[in-house]
Short mmCIF file of C-alpha atoms in Angstrom, two decimals:
data_model
loop_
_atom_site.label_atom_id
_atom_site.label_comp_id
_atom_site.label_asym_id
_atom_site.label_seq_id
_atom_site.Cartn_x
_atom_site.Cartn_y
_atom_site.Cartn_z
CA MET J 1 34.40 -62.09 26.02
CA SER J 2 32.34 -58.88 25.33
CA SER J 3 29.35 -59.54 23.25
CA LYS J 4 29.77 -58.45 19.42
CA PRO J 5 26.68 -56.14 18.95
CA HIS J 6 27.56 -54.06 22.22
CA SER J 7 30.91 -53.54 21.47
CA SER J 8 30.55 -52.51 17.70
CA ASN J 9 27.82 -50.13 19.41
CA ASN J 10 30.41 -48.56 21.86
CA ILE J 11 33.04 -47.88 18.83
CA ALA J 12 30.31 -46.19 16.91
CA HIS J 13 29.41 -43.87 19.44
CA ALA J 14 33.03 -43.38 19.99
CA ARG J 15 33.66 -42.53 16.44
CA ARG J 16 30.60 -40.01 16.29
CA THR J 17 31.76 -38.40 19.56
CA VAL J 18 35.33 -37.93 18.02
CA GLN J 19 33.62 -36.70 14.51
CA GLN J 20 31.36 -34.21 16.53
CA LEU J 21 34.39 -32.89 18.62
CA ARG J 22 36.53 -32.22 15.49
CA ILE J 23 33.70 -30.32 14.03
CA GLU J 24 33.81 -28.37 17.37
CA ALA J 25 37.31 -27.68 17.72
CA SER J 26 37.44 -26.48 13.98
CA ILE J 27 35.51 -23.33 14.35
CA GLU J 28 36.57 -19.85 14.29
CA ARG J 29 36.45 -17.84 17.51
CA ILE J 30 36.38 -13.78 18.30
CA LYS J 31 38.08 -12.32 21.36
CA VAL J 32 35.71 -12.09 24.62
CA SER J 33 36.94 -8.36 24.46
CA LYS J 34 35.03 -8.03 21.11
CA ALA J 35 31.99 -10.29 21.89
CA SER J 36 31.59 -8.21 25.30
CA ALA J 37 31.65 -5.00 23.32
CA ASP J 38 29.22 -6.23 20.85
CA ILE J 39 26.82 -7.25 23.60
CA MET J 40 27.11 -3.98 25.51
CA ASN J 41 26.58 -2.07 22.22
CA TYR J 42 23.52 -3.80 21.57
CA CYS J 43 21.90 -3.06 25.09
CA THR J 44 23.04 0.52 24.80
CA GLU J 45 21.50 1.00 21.10
CA HIS J 46 18.09 -0.62 22.09
CA ALA J 47 17.98 0.59 25.68
CA ARG J 48 15.47 3.34 24.74
CA ASN J 49 13.18 1.01 22.81
CA ASP J 50 13.05 -1.44 25.85
CA PRO J 51 9.72 -0.58 27.77
CA LEU J 52 10.57 -2.89 30.84
CA LEU J 53 13.75 -1.03 31.11
CA MET J 54 12.75 2.58 30.49
CA GLY J 55 9.27 2.29 31.89
CA ILE J 56 5.71 2.89 30.04
CA PRO J 57 3.95 6.33 30.91
CA ALA J 58 0.62 5.06 31.63
CA SER J 59 -1.08 6.92 28.68
CA ASP J 60 0.93 4.45 26.68
CA ASN J 61 0.20 1.40 28.64
CA PRO J 62 -2.32 -0.72 26.98
CA PHE J 63 -2.29 -3.12 30.00
CA LYS J 64 -2.98 -0.44 32.74
CA ASP J 65 -6.54 0.03 33.28
CA LYS J 66 -7.76 3.55 32.78
CA LYS J 67 -9.70 4.75 35.86
CA PRO J 68 -12.43 6.81 34.78
CA CYS J 69 -12.62 10.50 36.04
CA THR J 70 -15.46 11.72 37.97
CA ILE J 71 -16.64 15.15 37.67
CA LEU J 72 -17.58 16.39 40.97
CA MET X 1 46.19 -49.96 20.81
CA GLY X 2 42.60 -50.98 20.35
CA GLU X 3 40.35 -48.70 18.04
CA MET X 4 38.10 -47.84 21.63
CA GLU X 5 41.46 -46.78 23.11
CA GLN X 6 42.44 -44.68 20.31
CA LEU X 7 39.44 -43.02 19.90
CA ARG X 8 39.00 -42.18 23.75
CA LYS X 9 42.91 -40.47 23.31
CA GLU X 10 41.76 -38.74 20.23
CA ALA X 11 38.34 -37.53 22.22
CA ASP X 12 40.50 -36.10 25.15
CA SER X 13 43.11 -34.50 23.05
CA LEU X 14 40.48 -32.80 20.96
CA LYS X 15 38.39 -31.68 24.10
CA ASP X 16 41.81 -30.15 25.41
CA GLN X 17 42.20 -28.37 22.27
CA ILE X 18 39.00 -26.75 22.55
CA THR X 19 39.62 -25.59 26.07
CA ALA X 20 42.99 -23.99 24.99
CA ALA X 21 41.28 -22.65 22.00
CA ARG X 22 38.74 -20.98 24.28
CA LYS X 23 41.36 -19.70 26.65
CA ALA X 24 43.21 -18.37 23.76
CA VAL X 25 40.71 -15.79 22.98
CA GLN X 26 40.09 -14.90 26.50
CA ASP X 27 41.71 -11.60 26.50
CA SER X 28 39.15 -9.88 28.89
CA THR X 29 35.88 -10.66 30.78
CA LEU X 30 32.32 -9.20 30.31
CA GLN X 31 32.75 -8.22 33.88
CA GLU X 32 35.83 -6.23 33.12
CA ALA X 33 34.46 -4.75 29.69
CA ALA X 34 31.29 -3.84 31.72
CA ALA X 35 32.97 -2.19 34.75
CA SER X 36 32.57 1.49 33.78
CA ILE X 37 28.66 1.00 33.38
CA THR X 38 26.35 1.81 36.16
CA VAL X 39 23.88 -1.19 37.48
CA VAL X 40 20.44 -0.43 36.20
CA GLY X 41 17.96 1.35 38.62
CA ARG X 42 15.76 -0.95 40.60
CA VAL X 43 13.31 -2.15 38.23
CA GLN X 44 9.75 -2.44 39.84
CA LEU X 45 7.19 -4.03 37.63
CA LYS X 46 3.55 -4.33 38.66
CA THR X 47 0.88 -6.89 37.89
CA ARG X 48 -1.50 -5.18 35.25
CA LYS X 49 -3.59 -8.49 34.50
CA THR X 50 -4.22 -11.64 35.94
CA LEU X 51 -5.66 -14.31 33.79
CA ARG X 52 -7.83 -16.71 35.36
CA GLY X 53 -9.38 -19.84 34.11
CA HIS X 54 -7.09 -22.76 34.42
CA LEU X 55 -8.12 -25.24 37.25
CA ALA X 56 -4.67 -26.96 37.51
CA LYS X 57 -0.77 -26.25 37.11
CA ILE X 58 0.32 -23.99 34.17
CA TYR X 59 3.46 -25.86 32.57
CA ALA X 60 3.93 -23.51 29.61
CA MET X 61 2.76 -19.92 27.80
CA HIS X 62 3.90 -18.71 24.52
CA TRP X 63 3.42 -15.22 23.28
CA SER X 64 1.82 -14.42 19.76
CA THR X 65 3.99 -12.43 17.72
CA ASP X 66 1.20 -9.55 17.68
CA SER X 67 2.26 -9.14 21.40
CA LYS X 68 -1.56 -9.19 22.37
CA LEU X 69 -2.80 -12.85 22.35
CA CYS X 70 -0.88 -15.51 24.07
CA VAL X 71 -1.33 -19.40 24.61
CA SER X 72 -1.07 -21.29 27.62
CA ALA X 73 -1.03 -25.01 28.80
CA SER X 74 -2.33 -26.55 31.81
CA GLN X 75 -2.53 -30.01 33.35
CA ASP X 76 -6.19 -29.29 33.31
CA GLY X 77 -6.01 -30.54 30.16
CA LYS X 78 -6.77 -27.47 28.16
CA LEU X 79 -4.83 -24.91 25.93
CA ILE X 80 -6.13 -21.53 26.17
CA VAL X 81 -5.79 -18.55 23.91
CA TRP X 82 -6.06 -15.22 25.99
CA ASP X 83 -6.34 -11.92 24.79
CA SER X 84 -3.95 -10.40 27.33
CA ILE X 85 -4.97 -6.77 27.13
CA THR X 86 -9.08 -7.70 27.92
CA THR X 87 -8.05 -11.13 29.78
CA ASN X 88 -10.86 -12.67 27.53
CA LYS X 89 -10.58 -16.25 26.42
CA VAL X 90 -10.20 -16.34 22.67
CA ASN X 91 -10.37 -20.10 22.48
CA ALA X 92 -10.35 -22.94 25.19
CA ILE X 93 -9.17 -26.22 23.57
CA PRO X 94 -9.77 -29.27 25.14
CA LEU X 95 -6.73 -31.62 24.85
CA LYS X 96 -6.82 -35.61 24.37
CA SER X 97 -3.97 -36.01 26.82
CA SER X 98 -3.87 -33.81 29.99
CA TRP X 99 -0.31 -34.40 30.69
CA VAL X 100 0.93 -31.42 28.76
CA MET X 101 4.35 -29.76 29.41
CA THR X 102 4.65 -27.28 26.54
CA CYS X 103 2.77 -24.90 23.92
CA ALA X 104 3.74 -22.49 21.01
CA TYR X 105 2.04 -19.95 18.90
CA ALA X 106 2.86 -20.06 15.21
CA PRO X 107 4.77 -16.65 14.15
CA SER X 108 1.47 -16.22 11.78
CA GLY X 109 -0.91 -16.63 14.29
CA ASN X 110 -2.78 -19.27 12.80
CA LEU X 111 -1.70 -22.45 14.53
CA VAL X 112 -0.76 -23.51 18.23
CA ALA X 113 1.21 -26.40 19.16
CA CYS X 114 1.27 -28.50 22.20
CA GLY X 115 2.80 -31.86 23.87
CA GLY X 116 3.77 -33.81 26.87
CA LEU X 117 4.01 -37.26 28.51
CA ASP X 118 1.99 -38.51 25.27
CA ASN X 119 5.28 -37.96 23.51
CA MET X 120 3.56 -36.33 20.67
CA CYS X 121 3.08 -32.91 19.26
CA SER X 122 -0.09 -31.74 18.38
CA ILE X 123 -1.05 -28.95 16.18
CA TYR X 124 -4.46 -26.85 16.34
CA ASN X 125 -5.36 -24.50 13.43
CA LEU X 126 -7.15 -21.35 15.00
CA LYS X 127 -8.54 -20.23 11.86
CA GLY X 128 -10.42 -23.30 10.49
CA LYS X 129 -13.14 -22.63 8.09
CA ASP X 130 -16.18 -23.36 10.58
CA GLY X 131 -14.63 -21.49 13.33
CA ASN X 132 -13.86 -24.58 15.26
CA VAL X 133 -10.42 -25.42 16.60
CA LYS X 134 -9.46 -28.81 15.54
CA VAL X 135 -6.39 -31.06 15.67
CA MET X 136 -4.42 -30.62 12.42
CA ARG X 137 -1.72 -32.99 12.87
CA GLU X 138 -0.24 -35.32 15.30
CA LEU X 139 3.58 -35.61 15.06
CA ALA X 140 4.39 -38.82 16.54
CA ALA X 141 7.77 -40.45 16.40
CA HIS X 142 9.68 -39.22 19.53
CA THR X 143 10.16 -42.25 22.31
CA GLY X 144 10.09 -39.88 25.51
CA TYR X 145 8.07 -36.79 26.48
CA LEU X 146 7.88 -33.57 24.61
CA SER X 147 9.37 -30.91 26.69
CA CYS X 148 9.44 -28.08 24.31
CA CYS X 149 8.23 -27.01 20.56
CA ARG X 150 8.74 -23.95 18.47
CA PHE X 151 7.34 -23.04 14.98
CA LEU X 152 9.77 -21.92 12.42
CA SER X 153 6.47 -21.27 9.94
CA ASP X 154 3.26 -22.84 9.43
CA SER X 155 4.94 -25.74 8.12
CA GLU X 156 7.82 -26.50 9.96
CA ILE X 157 8.15 -26.90 13.84
CA ILE X 158 11.13 -28.02 16.18
CA THR X 159 10.39 -30.29 19.11
CA SER X 160 12.72 -31.29 22.03
CA SER X 161 12.09 -34.39 23.98
CA GLY X 162 12.85 -36.69 26.88
CA ASP X 163 14.34 -39.28 24.38
CA CYS X 164 17.39 -37.03 24.30
CA THR X 165 16.58 -35.80 20.47
CA CYS X 166 15.41 -32.92 18.74
CA VAL X 167 13.20 -33.03 15.66
CA LEU X 168 12.46 -30.85 12.80
CA TRP X 169 8.98 -31.69 11.63
CA ASP X 170 7.12 -31.11 8.04
CA ILE X 171 3.71 -30.22 9.56
CA GLU X 172 1.92 -31.00 6.25
CA THR X 173 3.28 -34.42 5.93
CA GLY X 174 3.42 -35.21 9.62
CA THR X 175 7.12 -36.51 9.01
CA GLN X 176 10.56 -36.13 10.69
CA LYS X 177 12.88 -34.01 8.27
CA THR X 178 15.73 -34.19 10.63
CA VAL X 179 16.64 -35.44 13.88
CA PHE X 180 18.95 -33.97 15.98
CA ALA X 181 20.82 -36.21 18.05
CA GLY X 182 23.98 -35.81 20.46
CA HIS X 183 22.74 -35.16 23.60
CA GLN X 184 23.27 -37.50 26.65
CA GLY X 185 20.17 -36.52 28.51
CA ASP X 186 16.62 -35.39 28.42
CA CYS X 187 16.36 -32.44 26.22
CA MET X 188 13.99 -29.78 28.34
CA SER X 189 14.00 -26.85 26.34
CA LEU X 190 14.78 -25.00 22.97
CA ALA X 191 14.84 -21.81 21.37
CA VAL X 192 15.07 -20.43 17.74
CA SER X 193 17.46 -17.98 16.70
CA PRO X 194 16.00 -14.57 15.64
CA ASP X 195 17.36 -15.35 11.78
CA PHE X 196 15.54 -18.83 12.00
CA LYS X 197 18.64 -20.48 10.55
CA PHE X 198 19.71 -22.01 14.19
CA PHE X 199 18.41 -23.33 17.14
CA ILE X 200 19.66 -23.94 20.67
CA SER X 201 18.71 -26.83 23.31
CA GLY X 202 19.15 -27.64 26.71
CA ALA X 203 19.38 -30.75 28.40
CA CYS X 204 19.63 -32.96 31.30
CA ASP X 205 23.30 -33.77 30.49
CA PHE X 206 24.15 -30.34 31.85
CA THR X 207 25.06 -29.02 28.49
CA ALA X 208 23.38 -26.57 25.79
CA LYS X 209 24.00 -27.18 22.14
CA LEU X 210 23.83 -25.00 18.95
CA TRP X 211 22.45 -26.66 15.91
CA ASP X 212 22.42 -25.65 12.38
CA ILE X 213 18.66 -26.39 10.94
CA ARG X 214 19.69 -26.62 7.69
CA GLU X 215 23.10 -28.30 7.87
CA ALA X 216 21.45 -30.82 10.27
CA SER X 217 24.43 -30.46 12.61
CA CYS X 218 25.56 -29.68 15.79
CA ARG X 219 28.03 -26.44 15.84
CA GLN X 220 28.87 -26.13 19.36
CA THR X 221 28.44 -27.48 22.93
CA PHE X 222 28.26 -25.26 25.97
CA GLY X 223 29.18 -26.92 29.50
CA GLY X 224 29.71 -25.47 32.96
CA HIS X 225 26.46 -26.01 34.59
CA GLU X 226 26.15 -28.42 37.52
CA SER X 227 22.63 -29.71 36.71
CA ASP X 228 19.80 -30.00 34.38
CA ILE X 229 19.55 -27.13 32.14
CA ASN X 230 15.55 -26.38 32.32
CA ALA X 231 15.37 -23.11 30.18
CA ILE X 232 17.16 -21.44 27.43
CA GLY X 233 16.93 -18.37 25.11
CA PHE X 234 18.76 -16.31 22.66
CA PHE X 235 20.14 -12.95 23.69
CA PRO X 236 18.12 -10.64 21.05
CA ASN X 237 20.91 -9.88 18.97
CA GLY X 238 21.41 -13.77 18.10
CA ASN X 239 25.23 -13.80 18.99
CA ALA X 240 24.49 -15.41 22.49
CA VAL X 241 22.47 -17.67 24.37
CA ILE X 242 21.00 -17.84 28.16
CA THR X 243 20.43 -20.78 29.92
CA GLY X 244 18.64 -21.29 33.27
CA SER X 245 19.62 -24.63 35.40
CA ASP X 246 18.61 -26.73 38.57
CA ASP X 247 21.94 -25.54 39.74
CA ALA X 248 20.28 -22.26 40.43
CA THR X 249 22.26 -20.44 38.26
CA CYS X 250 21.52 -18.61 34.70
CA LYS X 251 24.65 -18.24 32.24
CA LEU X 252 25.26 -16.01 29.38
CA TYR X 253 27.16 -17.77 26.57
CA ASP X 254 28.61 -16.11 23.39
CA LEU X 255 28.22 -17.97 20.32
CA ARG X 256 31.12 -16.31 18.39
CA ALA X 257 33.73 -16.57 21.32
CA ASP X 258 32.61 -20.02 22.13
CA GLN X 259 32.54 -19.60 25.80
CA GLU X 260 30.66 -18.69 28.72
CA LEU X 261 30.73 -14.98 29.40
CA ILE X 262 29.27 -14.68 32.73
CA THR X 263 26.86 -16.56 35.46
CA TYR X 264 24.08 -15.13 37.39
CA GLN X 265 23.99 -16.26 40.68
CA ASP X 266 23.45 -15.18 44.35
CA SER X 267 24.16 -17.01 47.54
CA GLY X 268 20.87 -16.33 48.63
CA ILE X 269 19.07 -18.25 45.71
CA MET X 270 19.49 -21.85 46.16
CA CYS X 271 16.61 -23.13 43.81
CA GLY X 272 16.49 -24.36 40.37
CA VAL X 273 15.65 -21.84 37.57
CA THR X 274 12.33 -23.11 35.51
CA SER X 275 12.22 -20.32 32.86
CA LEU X 276 13.86 -17.12 31.51
CA ALA X 277 13.16 -14.20 29.09
CA PRO X 278 15.43 -11.36 28.16
CA SER X 279 13.81 -8.04 27.70
CA VAL X 280 14.03 -6.67 24.18
CA SER X 281 17.36 -4.81 24.46
CA GLY X 282 18.83 -7.81 26.36
CA ARG X 283 19.78 -5.73 29.45
CA LEU X 284 17.60 -7.32 31.48
CA LEU X 285 17.24 -10.88 32.17
CA LEU X 286 14.03 -12.13 33.94
CA ALA X 287 14.16 -15.73 35.29
CA GLY X 288 11.48 -17.83 36.87
CA TYR X 289 12.52 -20.06 39.94
CA ASP X 290 11.35 -23.00 42.18
CA ASP X 291 10.62 -20.45 45.10
CA PHE X 292 7.72 -18.98 43.62
CA ASN X 293 9.48 -15.70 42.27
CA VAL X 294 11.01 -14.36 39.21
CA ASN X 295 14.25 -12.63 39.70
CA ILE X 296 15.38 -9.64 37.51
CA TRP X 297 18.80 -9.29 36.45
CA ASP X 298 21.17 -6.50 34.98
CA ALA X 299 22.32 -9.13 32.27
CA LEU X 300 25.54 -7.14 31.78
CA LYS X 301 26.39 -6.56 35.53
CA ALA X 302 24.93 -9.74 36.94
CA GLU X 303 23.24 -8.08 39.66
CA ARG X 304 19.85 -8.59 40.70
CA VAL X 305 17.69 -5.42 40.06
CA GLY X 306 14.16 -6.76 40.80
CA VAL X 307 11.96 -9.09 41.88
CA LEU X 308 8.13 -10.18 40.68
CA ALA X 309 6.59 -11.71 43.63
CA GLY X 310 2.98 -12.70 43.31
CA HIS X 311 2.32 -16.23 42.57
CA ASP X 312 1.64 -18.38 45.21
CA ASN X 313 3.33 -21.49 43.61
CA ARG X 314 6.31 -22.29 41.37
CA VAL X 315 6.67 -19.88 38.41
CA SER X 316 6.95 -22.50 35.36
CA CYS X 317 7.01 -20.10 32.52
CA ILE X 318 7.62 -16.78 31.61
CA GLY X 319 7.75 -14.87 28.27
CA VAL X 320 8.62 -11.07 27.10
CA SER X 321 6.01 -9.88 24.41
CA SER X 322 7.86 -9.17 20.92
CA ASP X 323 7.26 -5.23 21.39
CA GLY X 324 8.86 -5.53 24.89
CA MET X 325 5.82 -3.83 26.49
CA ALA X 326 4.96 -6.67 28.76
CA CYS X 327 6.33 -9.98 30.50
CA CYS X 328 3.87 -12.77 31.30
CA THR X 329 4.36 -15.33 34.04
CA GLY X 330 2.67 -18.66 34.29
CA SER X 331 2.57 -20.53 37.47
CA TRP X 332 1.45 -24.00 39.16
CA ASP X 333 -0.89 -21.89 41.07
CA SER X 334 -3.03 -21.92 37.89
CA PHE X 335 -2.82 -18.06 37.05
CA LEU X 336 -0.80 -16.03 34.35
CA LYS X 337 -0.04 -12.67 35.02
CA ILE X 338 0.87 -10.08 32.81
CA TRP X 339 3.54 -7.37 34.30
CA ASN X 340 5.08 -4.10 33.05
#
């Protein structure tokens, strides 16, 4: 004989699971080819503004310590 | 048939429906789509700064939106706000509980937050009248450790917890606005979408979930990992999610196609991913691992194109600044390093 509170918890949990799965099953999906193209396009469009990808000239790099020049 | 049996059958049927619907849009793969582009050349970043001052393991770091200041949390019981360019400590905030696991910088720059084994999220005001940094709020309600927190604004913050839930808080009143329940394991990490409408969470149930903040609902669940998800982040366009797991892989999931697009793995990598951050274009994925290294991946080709080797212990946290100029790593060796 199952104890009442325990079994009603399980049922409530199962109901919530089904409810959630219904939400997730009903969403609209786009094709992987389109999703991939959009990701690739984003990378291409923003590549030139990506300092870690393009490299940073020393003069524009706030983190690079500028060594003082010595005039001999 | 009892109701339990009926519900189980319906759940299985719905799971099959989701699997079929995902397959139905799988007309290609990212691998195929990216076949014609070349891998990026070797990425060699150098350590430009080392931030020294913590006396124990660093567990978390977060950049300020100004790309100059950042905050770090260590189990030496301190939150330190650093000027990453001068390496000066702007603030050194002593914490009530030294068991800190996460920290966050508010987009405004006015507040920082942290939390951990005290199950609370403490909010600190950096811009108080008398110049002292004080606790502004202690957000308490989680029944498990605080694994991650991220500000939406100065008045709202989202937390993830070992109690398997995420919570949206009203900082002013110190109350929970929304509890996001659904994960079947400790929530380890969260990230907010660029438009602030959604957030994603990664958990010890091996799944990532996408949540609608205002609707207070879970929209999508992504599986595939074979162990705990420790790190999560949005691809910069907001339409894809990157996860890092104890299964030694990172995965890219597309939100609109509702499925995994690619896995970042290498037979030579056998240790867990602790942290991750994409570069601003999304082309590079920087991921910290338990073996003390950060691997840099070409996100489109899923090939390793660089390594950041410089820490003497696990890399626990990583972040790329908003302007993309630098990457910061934090480690159990007690140091933070700035790379570019």
